[in-house]
Coordinates of C-alpha atoms and ligand atoms in Angstrom, one line a residue:
M12 CA -15.5 2.4 -20.5
S13 CA -12.9 0.7 -22.8
L14 CA -9.2 1.8 -22.8
Y15 CA -9.7 3.2 -26.3
L16 CA -12.6 5.4 -25.1
L17 CA -10.5 6.6 -22.1
I18 CA -7.6 7.5 -24.4
G19 CA -9.9 9.1 -27.0
R20 CA -11.4 11.3 -24.3
F21 CA -8.0 12.2 -22.9
M22 CA -6.8 13.1 -26.4
R23 CA -9.8 15.3 -26.9
R24 CA -9.0 17.2 -23.8
H25 CA -5.3 17.5 -24.6
W26 CA -5.7 17.9 -28.4
I27 CA -3.2 20.7 -28.7
A28 CA -0.4 18.5 -27.4
Y29 CA -1.4 15.6 -29.6
A30 CA -2.0 17.7 -32.7
S31 CA 1.3 19.6 -32.4
S32 CA 3.1 16.3 -31.9
G33 CA 1.3 15.0 -35.0
V34 CA 2.3 18.0 -37.1
M35 CA 5.9 17.5 -36.0
L36 CA 5.8 13.9 -36.8
A37 CA 4.3 14.6 -40.3
V38 CA 7.2 17.0 -41.0
I39 CA 9.7 14.4 -39.8
A40 CA 8.0 11.8 -42.1
L41 CA 8.2 14.1 -45.1
L42 CA 11.8 15.0 -44.5
I43 CA 13.1 11.4 -43.9
T44 CA 11.3 10.2 -47.1
W45 CA 12.7 13.1 -49.0
I46 CA 16.3 12.2 -48.1
P47 CA 16.4 8.9 -50.1
L48 CA 14.9 10.7 -53.1
Q49 CA 17.6 13.3 -52.8
I50 CA 20.3 10.7 -52.5
G51 CA 18.9 8.8 -55.5
R52 CA 19.1 12.1 -57.5
V53 CA 22.7 12.6 -56.3
V54 CA 23.6 9.0 -57.4
D55 CA 22.0 9.5 -60.8
G56 CA 23.8 12.9 -61.2
L57 CA 27.2 11.2 -60.4
V58 CA 26.5 8.3 -62.7
A59 CA 25.6 10.7 -65.5
N60 CA 28.6 12.9 -64.6
R61 CA 26.3 15.9 -64.2
L62 CA 27.4 17.1 -60.8
S63 CA 30.3 19.4 -60.1
G64 CA 32.1 19.1 -56.7
A65 CA 30.5 22.3 -55.4
A66 CA 27.0 21.2 -56.5
L67 CA 27.6 17.8 -54.9
L68 CA 28.5 19.5 -51.6
Q69 CA 25.5 21.7 -51.7
E70 CA 23.1 18.7 -52.3
L71 CA 24.7 16.8 -49.4
A72 CA 24.4 19.9 -47.2
W73 CA 20.7 19.9 -47.8
V74 CA 20.6 16.2 -46.6
A75 CA 22.6 17.1 -43.5
A76 CA 20.3 20.1 -42.7
A77 CA 17.2 17.9 -43.1
G78 CA 18.9 15.4 -40.6
V79 CA 19.4 18.2 -38.0
V80 CA 15.8 19.4 -38.3
V81 CA 14.5 15.8 -37.9
Y82 CA 16.6 15.4 -34.8
F83 CA 15.2 18.6 -33.1
L84 CA 11.7 17.8 -34.1
R85 CA 12.0 14.3 -32.6
V86 CA 13.1 15.7 -29.3
A87 CA 10.3 18.3 -29.3
W88 CA 7.5 15.9 -30.0
R89 CA 8.6 13.5 -27.4
L90 CA 8.8 16.2 -24.8
Q91 CA 5.4 17.5 -25.8
L92 CA 3.7 14.1 -25.8
Y93 CA 5.2 12.6 -22.7
A94 CA 4.2 15.7 -20.7
A95 CA 0.6 15.1 -21.9
A96 CA 0.7 11.3 -21.1
Y97 CA 2.1 11.9 -17.6
R98 CA -1.0 14.1 -17.0
L99 CA -3.2 11.1 -17.7
G100 CA -1.2 9.2 -15.1
V101 CA -1.7 12.0 -12.6
E102 CA -5.4 12.2 -13.4
L103 CA -5.9 8.4 -12.9
R104 CA -3.9 8.3 -9.7
A105 CA -5.9 11.2 -8.3
Q106 CA -9.2 9.5 -9.3
L107 CA -8.1 6.2 -7.8
Y108 CA -7.0 7.9 -4.6
Q109 CA -10.3 9.8 -4.3
R110 CA -12.1 6.6 -4.8
L111 CA -10.1 4.7 -2.2
A112 CA -10.5 7.5 0.3
R113 CA -14.3 7.3 -0.1
Q114 CA -14.7 3.5 0.1
G115 CA -15.8 1.9 3.3
P116 CA -14.6 -1.2 5.2
A117 CA -16.7 -3.6 3.0
F118 CA -14.6 -2.5 0.0
Y119 CA -11.3 -3.0 1.8
Q120 CA -12.5 -6.4 3.0
S121 CA -12.7 -7.5 -0.7
Q122 CA -9.4 -5.9 -1.8
R123 CA -5.8 -6.5 -1.0
T124 CA -3.7 -3.5 -0.1
G125 CA -0.6 -4.6 -2.0
N126 CA -2.7 -5.1 -5.1
L127 CA -4.2 -1.6 -4.8
M128 CA -0.7 -0.2 -4.5
A129 CA 0.2 -2.1 -7.7
L130 CA -2.8 -0.6 -9.4
A131 CA -1.7 2.9 -8.4
T132 CA 1.8 2.3 -9.7
N133 CA 2.4 -0.4 -12.3
D134 CA -1.0 -0.6 -13.9
I135 CA -1.4 3.1 -14.2
D136 CA 2.1 3.3 -15.8
A137 CA 0.9 0.7 -18.4
V138 CA -2.2 2.8 -19.2
E139 CA 0.0 5.9 -19.4
M140 CA 2.3 4.2 -21.9
A141 CA -0.7 3.2 -24.0
A142 CA -1.9 6.8 -24.1
G143 CA 1.5 8.3 -24.8
E144 CA 4.1 6.1 -26.5
A145 CA 1.6 3.8 -28.2
V146 CA -0.6 6.5 -29.7
L147 CA 2.3 8.5 -31.1
A148 CA 4.3 5.4 -32.2
G149 CA 1.1 4.2 -33.9
F150 CA 0.6 7.6 -35.6
D151 CA 4.2 7.9 -36.5
G152 CA 4.5 4.4 -37.9
T153 CA 1.3 4.7 -39.9
L154 CA 2.3 8.0 -41.3
T155 CA 5.8 6.8 -42.2
L156 CA 4.3 3.7 -43.9
I157 CA 1.9 5.8 -46.0
V158 CA 4.6 8.4 -47.0
V159 CA 7.2 5.7 -47.7
M160 CA 4.8 3.7 -49.8
G161 CA 3.6 6.8 -51.5
M162 CA 7.2 7.8 -52.3
M163 CA 8.0 4.3 -53.5
S164 CA 4.9 4.3 -55.8
I165 CA 5.0 7.9 -57.1
G166 CA 8.6 8.7 -56.7
V167 CA 10.1 5.4 -57.9
D168 CA 7.8 2.8 -59.4
W169 CA 4.3 1.6 -58.3
R170 CA 4.9 -1.9 -59.7
V171 CA 7.9 -2.5 -57.4
A172 CA 5.9 -1.0 -54.5
L173 CA 3.2 -3.5 -55.0
W174 CA 5.6 -6.4 -54.6
V175 CA 6.7 -4.9 -51.2
L176 CA 3.1 -5.2 -49.9
L177 CA 2.7 -8.9 -50.7
P178 CA 4.0 -10.3 -47.4
F179 CA 2.1 -7.8 -45.2
P180 CA -1.1 -9.8 -44.7
F181 CA 1.0 -12.6 -43.3
M182 CA 2.6 -10.2 -40.9
A183 CA -0.9 -8.9 -39.8
L184 CA -2.0 -12.4 -39.1
A185 CA 1.1 -13.2 -37.0
F186 CA 0.6 -9.9 -35.1
W187 CA -3.0 -10.7 -34.3
W188 CA -2.0 -14.1 -32.9
V189 CA 0.9 -12.7 -30.9
A190 CA -1.2 -9.8 -29.5
R191 CA -3.7 -12.2 -28.0
H192 CA -1.0 -14.0 -26.1
V193 CA 0.7 -10.7 -25.0
H194 CA -2.6 -9.6 -23.5
E195 CA -3.0 -12.8 -21.4
A196 CA 0.6 -12.9 -20.4
S197 CA 0.6 -9.2 -19.4
R198 CA -2.5 -9.6 -17.3
L199 CA -0.9 -12.5 -15.4
S200 CA 2.3 -10.6 -15.0
L201 CA 0.4 -7.6 -13.5
E202 CA -1.6 -9.8 -11.2
R203 CA 1.5 -11.6 -9.9
F204 CA 3.1 -8.2 -9.3
G205 CA 0.1 -7.3 -7.3
T206 CA 0.3 -10.4 -5.2
L207 CA 4.0 -9.9 -4.6
N208 CA 3.3 -6.3 -3.5
D209 CA 0.7 -7.7 -1.1
Q210 CA 3.2 -10.1 0.4
V211 CA 5.7 -7.3 0.9
Q212 CA 3.1 -5.1 2.5
E213 CA 1.8 -7.8 4.8
T214 CA 5.3 -9.0 5.8
L215 CA 6.4 -5.4 6.7
S216 CA 3.3 -4.8 8.7
G217 CA 3.7 -8.1 10.6
V218 CA 7.4 -8.2 10.8
R219 CA 7.5 -8.4 14.6
T220 CA 5.0 -11.2 14.7
L221 CA 6.8 -13.2 12.1
R222 CA 10.1 -12.8 14.1
A223 CA 8.4 -13.7 17.3
L224 CA 6.9 -16.8 15.8
G225 CA 10.2 -17.7 14.2
L226 CA 8.6 -17.7 10.8
Q227 CA 11.2 -15.7 8.9
A228 CA 12.5 -18.6 7.0
R229 CA 9.1 -19.7 5.9
S230 CA 8.1 -16.2 4.9
E231 CA 11.4 -15.8 3.0
A232 CA 10.8 -19.0 1.1
Q233 CA 7.2 -17.9 0.3
F234 CA 8.5 -14.5 -0.9
G235 CA 11.1 -16.3 -3.0
Q236 CA 8.5 -18.4 -4.7
L237 CA 6.3 -15.4 -5.3
A238 CA 9.2 -13.3 -6.7
A239 CA 10.2 -16.2 -9.0
G240 CA 6.6 -16.6 -10.2
T241 CA 6.3 -12.9 -10.9
A242 CA 9.6 -12.9 -12.8
Q243 CA 8.5 -15.9 -14.8
A244 CA 5.2 -14.2 -15.7
S245 CA 7.1 -11.1 -16.8
L246 CA 9.5 -13.1 -18.8
N247 CA 6.7 -14.9 -20.4
A248 CA 5.1 -11.6 -21.4
Q249 CA 8.5 -10.4 -22.8
R250 CA 8.8 -13.7 -24.7
W251 CA 5.5 -13.1 -26.5
E252 CA 6.4 -9.5 -27.2
A253 CA 9.7 -10.7 -28.7
A254 CA 7.7 -12.9 -31.0
Y255 CA 6.8 -9.7 -33.1
E256 CA 10.4 -9.4 -34.2
P257 CA 10.7 -12.7 -36.2
A258 CA 7.4 -11.7 -37.9
V259 CA 8.8 -8.3 -38.8
G260 CA 12.2 -9.8 -39.9
F261 CA 10.5 -12.4 -42.1
T262 CA 8.2 -9.8 -43.7
L263 CA 11.0 -7.4 -44.3
S264 CA 13.3 -10.0 -45.8
A265 CA 10.5 -11.3 -48.1
A266 CA 9.5 -7.7 -49.1
T267 CA 13.1 -6.8 -49.8
A268 CA 13.7 -10.0 -51.9
L269 CA 10.5 -9.5 -53.9
A270 CA 11.0 -5.8 -54.4
L271 CA 14.7 -5.9 -55.3
G272 CA 14.0 -8.9 -57.6
A273 CA 11.3 -6.9 -59.4
G274 CA 13.4 -3.7 -59.4
S275 CA 16.5 -5.4 -60.8
W276 CA 14.4 -6.9 -63.6
L277 CA 13.0 -3.4 -64.4
V278 CA 16.6 -2.0 -64.4
W279 CA 17.6 -4.7 -66.9
Q280 CA 14.6 -3.8 -69.0
G281 CA 15.7 -0.2 -68.9
E282 CA 12.5 0.9 -67.2
L283 CA 14.2 1.9 -63.9
T284 CA 17.5 3.8 -63.3
V285 CA 20.2 2.6 -60.9
G286 CA 19.6 5.7 -58.8
Q287 CA 15.9 4.9 -58.5
L288 CA 16.7 1.4 -57.4
T289 CA 19.1 2.9 -54.8
S290 CA 16.3 5.2 -53.5
F291 CA 14.0 2.2 -53.5
S292 CA 16.4 0.1 -51.4
L293 CA 16.8 3.1 -48.9
Y294 CA 13.0 3.3 -48.7
L295 CA 12.9 -0.4 -47.9
G296 CA 15.2 0.3 -44.9
Q297 CA 12.7 3.0 -43.8
L298 CA 10.0 0.4 -43.7
I299 CA 11.7 -1.2 -40.7
W300 CA 10.4 1.5 -38.3
P301 CA 6.7 1.3 -39.2
M302 CA 6.9 -2.5 -38.9
F303 CA 8.6 -2.5 -35.6
A304 CA 6.3 0.3 -34.5
A305 CA 3.3 -1.9 -35.2
G306 CA 4.6 -4.6 -32.9
W307 CA 5.6 -2.1 -30.2
V308 CA 2.2 -0.4 -30.4
L309 CA 0.3 -3.6 -30.1
S310 CA 2.4 -4.7 -27.1
L311 CA 1.8 -1.4 -25.3
L312 CA -1.9 -1.4 -26.1
E313 CA -2.3 -5.0 -25.0
R314 CA -0.4 -4.2 -21.8
G315 CA -2.5 -1.1 -21.3
K316 CA -5.7 -3.1 -21.9
A317 CA -4.7 -5.7 -19.4
A318 CA -3.9 -3.0 -16.8
W319 CA -7.1 -1.2 -17.6
S320 CA -9.2 -4.3 -17.2
R321 CA -7.8 -4.5 -13.6
L322 CA -8.1 -0.8 -12.8
A323 CA -11.5 0.0 -14.3
P324 CA -13.5 -2.3 -12.0
V325 CA -11.9 -0.7 -8.9
L326 CA -12.6 2.8 -10.2
D327 CA -16.2 1.9 -11.1
M328 CA -17.0 -0.1 -8.0
P329 CA -19.9 1.5 -6.2
L330 CA -19.1 3.2 -2.9
S331 CA -19.7 0.6 -0.2
V332 CA -21.4 3.4 1.9
N333 CA -23.6 5.8 0.0
D334 CA -23.3 9.5 0.7
H335 CA -26.8 10.6 -0.4
G336 CA -27.6 12.4 2.8
T337 CA -28.4 16.1 2.6
V338 CA -28.4 17.3 6.2
E339 CA -25.1 19.2 6.5
T340 CA -25.0 20.0 10.2
V341 CA -25.5 17.8 13.2
T342 CA -27.3 19.4 16.1
P343 CA -26.5 17.2 19.1
G344 CA -29.5 15.5 20.6
S345 CA -30.4 12.0 21.8
L346 CA -29.1 8.9 20.1
E347 CA -31.7 6.3 19.3
L348 CA -31.4 2.8 17.9
Q349 CA -34.5 0.8 17.0
G350 CA -34.4 -2.9 16.2
V351 CA -31.0 -2.6 14.5
R352 CA -29.9 -5.8 12.7
F353 CA -26.6 -6.1 10.9
A354 CA -24.6 -9.0 9.5
Y355 CA -21.2 -8.6 7.9
P356 CA -21.1 -9.5 4.1
G357 CA -21.0 -13.3 3.7
Q358 CA -21.6 -14.0 7.4
P359 CA -24.6 -16.2 8.2
R360 CA -25.0 -14.9 11.8
P361 CA -25.8 -11.2 12.5
A362 CA -23.2 -9.3 14.5
L363 CA -26.1 -7.2 15.9
D364 CA -29.7 -8.6 16.1
G365 CA -32.5 -6.3 17.1
V366 CA -30.6 -3.8 19.2
S367 CA -32.6 -0.9 20.6
L368 CA -31.4 1.8 22.9
R369 CA -31.7 5.4 23.7
L370 CA -29.0 7.7 25.0
E371 CA -29.8 11.3 26.0
S372 CA -27.5 14.0 24.8
G373 CA -24.6 14.7 27.2
R374 CA -24.7 11.3 28.9
T375 CA -22.2 8.5 29.0
L376 CA -23.0 5.0 27.9
G377 CA -20.9 2.0 28.8
L378 CA -21.0 -0.9 26.3
V379 CA -19.7 -4.2 27.6
G380 CA -20.0 -7.8 26.9
P381 CA -18.0 -10.9 26.0
T382 CA -15.6 -10.8 23.1
G383 CA -17.3 -10.9 19.7
A384 CA -20.6 -9.6 21.2
G385 CA -20.9 -6.8 18.6
K386 CA -19.7 -3.8 20.6
S387 CA -17.3 -2.5 17.9
T388 CA -19.9 -3.2 15.3
L389 CA -22.4 -1.0 17.0
L390 CA -19.8 1.9 17.0
R391 CA -19.1 1.2 13.3
L392 CA -22.8 1.6 12.5
L393 CA -22.9 4.9 14.3
L394 CA -19.9 6.0 12.2
R395 CA -21.8 4.7 9.1
H396 CA -18.9 2.5 8.1
H397 CA -21.7 0.0 7.4
A398 CA -25.4 0.4 7.0
P399 CA -27.8 -1.8 9.0
Q400 CA -29.9 -4.4 7.1
S401 CA -32.9 -3.4 9.1
G402 CA -33.8 -1.1 12.0
E403 CA -33.1 2.6 12.4
L404 CA -30.4 4.8 13.9
H405 CA -31.3 8.4 14.7
W406 CA -29.4 11.2 16.1
N407 CA -31.5 14.2 17.3
D408 CA -34.4 12.5 15.5
V409 CA -32.6 12.6 12.1
D410 CA -31.9 9.3 10.5
L411 CA -28.1 8.8 10.3
Q412 CA -28.5 8.1 6.5
D413 CA -29.8 11.6 6.1
Y414 CA -26.6 13.3 7.3
T415 CA -23.9 13.9 4.8
L416 CA -20.9 11.6 5.7
G417 CA -18.8 14.6 6.2
A418 CA -21.2 16.2 8.7
L419 CA -21.8 13.0 10.6
R420 CA -18.1 12.0 10.9
G421 CA -17.1 15.5 11.7
A422 CA -19.4 15.4 14.7
I423 CA -18.0 12.1 16.0
A424 CA -14.6 11.6 17.6
W425 CA -13.7 7.9 17.5
V426 CA -10.7 6.2 19.1
P427 CA -10.5 2.6 17.7
Q428 CA -9.1 -0.5 19.4
E429 CA -5.9 -0.2 17.3
A430 CA -4.9 3.5 17.4
F431 CA -3.4 4.5 14.1
L432 CA -0.6 7.1 14.1
F433 CA 1.0 8.5 11.0
S434 CA 4.7 8.9 10.5
A435 CA 4.8 12.4 11.7
S436 CA 5.7 14.1 15.0
V437 CA 3.6 13.5 18.2
A438 CA 2.2 17.1 18.0
D439 CA 1.3 16.7 14.3
N440 CA -0.5 13.4 15.1
I441 CA -2.6 15.1 17.7
A442 CA -3.2 18.2 15.7
L443 CA -4.6 16.1 12.8
A444 CA -8.0 16.4 14.5
R445 CA -8.1 20.2 14.0
T446 CA -6.2 22.1 11.4
G447 CA -4.6 25.2 12.9
A448 CA -4.6 24.0 16.5
S449 CA -2.0 25.8 18.6
R450 CA 0.7 24.0 20.5
A451 CA -1.0 25.1 23.8
E452 CA -4.2 23.4 22.7
V453 CA -2.3 20.3 21.7
E454 CA -0.6 20.2 25.1
H455 CA -3.9 20.8 26.9
V456 CA -5.5 17.7 25.3
A457 CA -2.4 15.7 25.9
R458 CA -2.7 16.5 29.6
L459 CA -6.3 15.5 29.6
A460 CA -5.3 12.2 28.0
A461 CA -2.6 11.8 30.7
V462 CA 0.1 11.5 28.0
H463 CA 1.8 14.9 28.4
D464 CA 4.5 13.6 30.8
D465 CA 5.3 10.7 28.5
I466 CA 5.7 13.1 25.6
A467 CA 7.8 15.5 27.6
R468 CA 10.3 12.7 28.2
L469 CA 10.7 11.9 24.5
P470 CA 14.0 13.1 23.0
Q471 CA 12.4 16.0 21.1
G472 CA 9.2 16.3 23.2
Y473 CA 6.2 17.1 21.1
D474 CA 8.4 17.3 17.9
T475 CA 9.6 13.7 18.3
P476 CA 8.7 11.7 15.1
V477 CA 6.7 8.6 16.1
G478 CA 7.9 6.4 13.2
E479 CA 5.6 4.5 10.8
R480 CA 2.3 3.8 12.5
G481 CA 3.7 5.1 15.8
V482 CA 6.2 2.2 16.1
T483 CA 8.4 4.1 18.5
L484 CA 5.7 4.5 21.1
S485 CA 4.3 2.0 23.5
G486 CA 0.8 0.6 23.0
G487 CA -0.5 2.7 26.0
Q488 CA 1.2 5.8 24.7
R489 CA -0.3 5.3 21.2
Q490 CA -3.7 4.9 22.7
R491 CA -3.4 8.1 24.8
V492 CA -2.1 10.1 21.8
A493 CA -5.1 8.9 19.9
I494 CA -7.4 9.9 22.8
A495 CA -5.8 13.4 22.9
R496 CA -6.4 13.7 19.1
A497 CA -10.1 12.8 19.7
L498 CA -10.4 15.3 22.5
L499 CA -8.9 18.1 20.3
A500 CA -11.6 17.4 17.8
D501 CA -14.1 18.5 20.5
A502 CA -16.9 16.6 18.8
P503 CA -20.3 16.3 20.4
L504 CA -20.1 12.5 20.3
L505 CA -17.0 10.6 21.6
L506 CA -16.6 6.9 20.9
L507 CA -13.9 5.0 22.8
D508 CA -13.6 1.5 21.5
D509 CA -11.6 -0.3 24.2
A510 CA -9.3 2.7 23.9
L511 CA -7.9 2.4 27.4
S512 CA -7.1 -1.3 27.3
A513 CA -3.3 -0.7 27.3
V514 CA -3.1 1.8 30.2
D515 CA -3.1 0.9 33.9
T516 CA -6.2 1.4 36.0
E517 CA -4.9 4.4 37.8
T518 CA -4.2 6.3 34.5
E519 CA -7.5 5.1 33.2
A520 CA -9.2 6.6 36.2
R521 CA -7.4 9.9 35.6
I522 CA -8.3 10.1 32.0
L523 CA -12.0 9.3 32.7
A524 CA -12.1 11.9 35.5
H525 CA -10.7 14.5 33.0
L526 CA -13.3 13.4 30.5
R527 CA -16.1 14.0 33.0
E528 CA -14.7 17.4 34.0
T529 CA -14.5 18.7 30.5
R530 CA -17.5 17.0 29.0
R531 CA -19.5 20.2 28.3
G532 CA -22.6 18.4 27.0
R533 CA -20.6 15.8 25.1
T534 CA -22.2 12.4 24.7
V535 CA -19.7 9.5 25.3
V536 CA -19.9 5.8 24.5
I537 CA -17.2 3.7 26.2
V538 CA -16.6 0.2 25.0
S539 CA -14.5 -1.7 27.5
H540 CA -13.5 -5.1 28.7
R541 CA -12.5 -3.6 32.0
L542 CA -15.7 -2.8 33.9
S543 CA -13.9 -0.1 36.0
A544 CA -13.9 2.0 32.8
V545 CA -17.7 2.1 32.7
A546 CA -18.4 2.1 36.4
D547 CA -19.2 5.8 36.4
A548 CA -21.3 5.7 33.2
D549 CA -24.9 7.0 33.4
E550 CA -26.0 3.8 31.9
T551 CA -24.4 0.5 30.8
I552 CA -25.5 -2.1 28.3
V553 CA -24.4 -5.7 28.1
L554 CA -24.3 -7.1 24.6
R555 CA -24.1 -10.8 24.0
D556 CA -24.2 -12.5 20.6
G557 CA -25.6 -9.3 19.1
H558 CA -28.4 -8.9 21.6
V559 CA -28.8 -6.5 24.5
V560 CA -29.0 -8.9 27.5
E561 CA -28.7 -6.4 30.4
Q562 CA -29.2 -2.7 30.7
G563 CA -29.2 -0.2 33.6
R564 CA -27.0 1.8 35.9
P565 CA -23.6 0.1 36.5
A566 CA -24.1 -0.1 40.3
D567 CA -27.5 -1.8 39.8
L568 CA -26.0 -4.3 37.3
A569 CA -23.2 -5.0 39.6
A570 CA -25.7 -5.8 42.3
G571 CA -27.6 -8.2 40.1
H572 CA -26.9 -11.8 39.0
G573 CA -26.1 -11.5 35.3
W574 CA -22.9 -11.4 33.2
Y575 CA -22.1 -7.9 34.5
A576 CA -22.3 -8.9 38.1
R577 CA -20.1 -12.0 37.6
Q578 CA -17.5 -10.1 35.7
W579 CA -17.5 -7.2 38.2
R580 CA -16.9 -9.6 41.1
Y581 CA -14.2 -11.4 39.2
Q582 CA -12.4 -8.2 38.2
Q583 CA -12.7 -6.7 41.7
L584 CA -11.1 -9.9 43.1
Q585 CA -8.3 -9.8 40.5
A586 CA -7.7 -6.1 41.3
S587 CA -7.4 -6.8 45.1
L588 CA -5.1 -9.8 44.4
D589 CA -2.9 -7.5 42.2
A590 CA -2.8 -4.9 44.9
S591 CA -1.8 -7.3 47.7
Ligands
ATP261 N1 -15.1 -7.3 9.2 C1 -15.8 -8.3 9.6 N2 -16.2 -9.3 8.8 C2 -16.9 -10.3 9.2 N3 -17.2 -10.5 10.5 C3 -16.8 -9.6 11.4 C4 -16.1 -8.5 11.0 N4 -15.8 -7.8 12.1 C5 -16.4 -8.4 13.1 N5 -17.0 -9.5 12.7 C6 -17.7 -10.5 13.5 O1 -18.8 -9.8 14.1 C7 -19.0 -10.2 15.4 C8 -19.0 -9.0 16.3 O2 -17.7 -8.4 16.2 P1 -17.3 -7.1 17.1 O3 -15.9 -6.7 16.6 O4 -18.3 -6.1 16.9 O5 -17.2 -7.7 18.5 P2 -16.8 -7.0 19.9 O6 -17.8 -7.2 20.8 O7 -16.3 -5.6 19.6 O8 -15.5 -7.9 20.2 P3 -14.2 -7.6 21.0 O9 -14.6 -7.3 22.4 O10 -13.4 -8.9 20.9 O11 -13.6 -6.5 20.3 C9 -18.0 -11.2 15.7 O12 -18.5 -12.5 15.6 C10 -16.9 -11.0 14.6 O13 -16.3 -12.2 14.3

């Protein structure tokens, strides 16, 4: 969809606001073109000595009254129109947000966060300006031009009016040439702003790492360069926009010289009065606005088009995970994977290659293996963050694709490797899993996740704000708050992705014991590097390079000769050394 179609559809939906602004503008145009005519009549009356003092005052009072009406109408149309244009901004932002919320990891892998933020702010502002300011300035400018030219032709003299039009084709040509450059320069400026945003976002997220690596100076220099590049691109766009002005100035001077020359000649010939020539020169002054409006409108439209060309592909991008499933409730049952193969986009090697397994409802599966083996990927497939290229995943004999995303994800509680906390209180972060959860329920799950005592020691207990991304909590506390949140969801399937890595083995054992006590038919998948976390699982699978290489009860695997047994002995030895 082009920008013009977008604006056209928006105008149709908000036609009352646009039409009433148009009517007000038409009245303004008529009034301001009537004023020079009236002044011309007053001048002719004075020259011919026809006007008394009282009559003169009355005529001037009409002019003043018209000025006041014009002022109020101008305020009214602006308020009316901007209120409508802001609605377009709100609509586009809501649309973008909905789209972003429904996209999957594959989308975010191809997009930069800072740039998406720039789209939601700067680019939408530019589209909003095109739908508001540009449409009305365009309408106003065109209307004023038509009315002024009409008054010049009918009210004064059509021959002089024709002279005025002579330089206009040159102006149109210059505008067309400038507009092309404004488009390119605006696009570059918006892109650079997106990159700058991205740098800010990344620097703020990684500020501790940058400091620890002593990279502040390098990051500052990099930021300085980007900021300078962005400013340069903006300046370049402004420079091109400024190029409209000389074209307007030249056209206006040429039109004035031609029209006044022709007008003066007609006055000498006695075919035009001095008053008419006065009106005419006032009309010439009124042509300034339509000409500047043309430049201004073209600038706004080109900026809007440049922004829309960045925004539209993101809004139109197909969802990276389809949501065509129709089964709206998950009845817990066995989980079954058959020959699942999945490679990340652009990756030659599959992260999972022919994985098959079956997990009965209510049982606990341990998922272990060397780093990069595909453990997290398997969990992501269960959550349908990605779809496998081949093979099948079933839950209670229903293909995962057949569930609606809402139903599937509502039935799974997932604690990822990096627990994400929002900048809210500890209690609110836990309660996110279930709206309306009571404080007692929140405290109960916090106890199960062995984090209650830590929370009680915080300055405001459960009401302590955790800062952005939970920055004020330790890694282990963040993990346990996230586990508490998952337990509150009370979903039939719980996925723990190395979610206990930052807690000590004793606390880990307590949490796992609580999980067993309160499992009530819940199926659990525990991914862990520490084998102690899966020692009590009903079954454990060892993944390596995307393949299942060992499978069985943890005790049997530990007694074998494979990767599990080696790791188990190594970790037992390390634990006994730590204890001594
Ligand atoms: N978003 C991604 N894009 C491309 N490749 C990825 C992506 N995420 C993971 N991979 C690759 O897929 C493979 C499996 O990764 P995965 O995160 O599933 O391993 P893992 O067993 O969970 O590792 P770890 O124990 O280190 O967390 C690895 O080779 C990894 O490099």
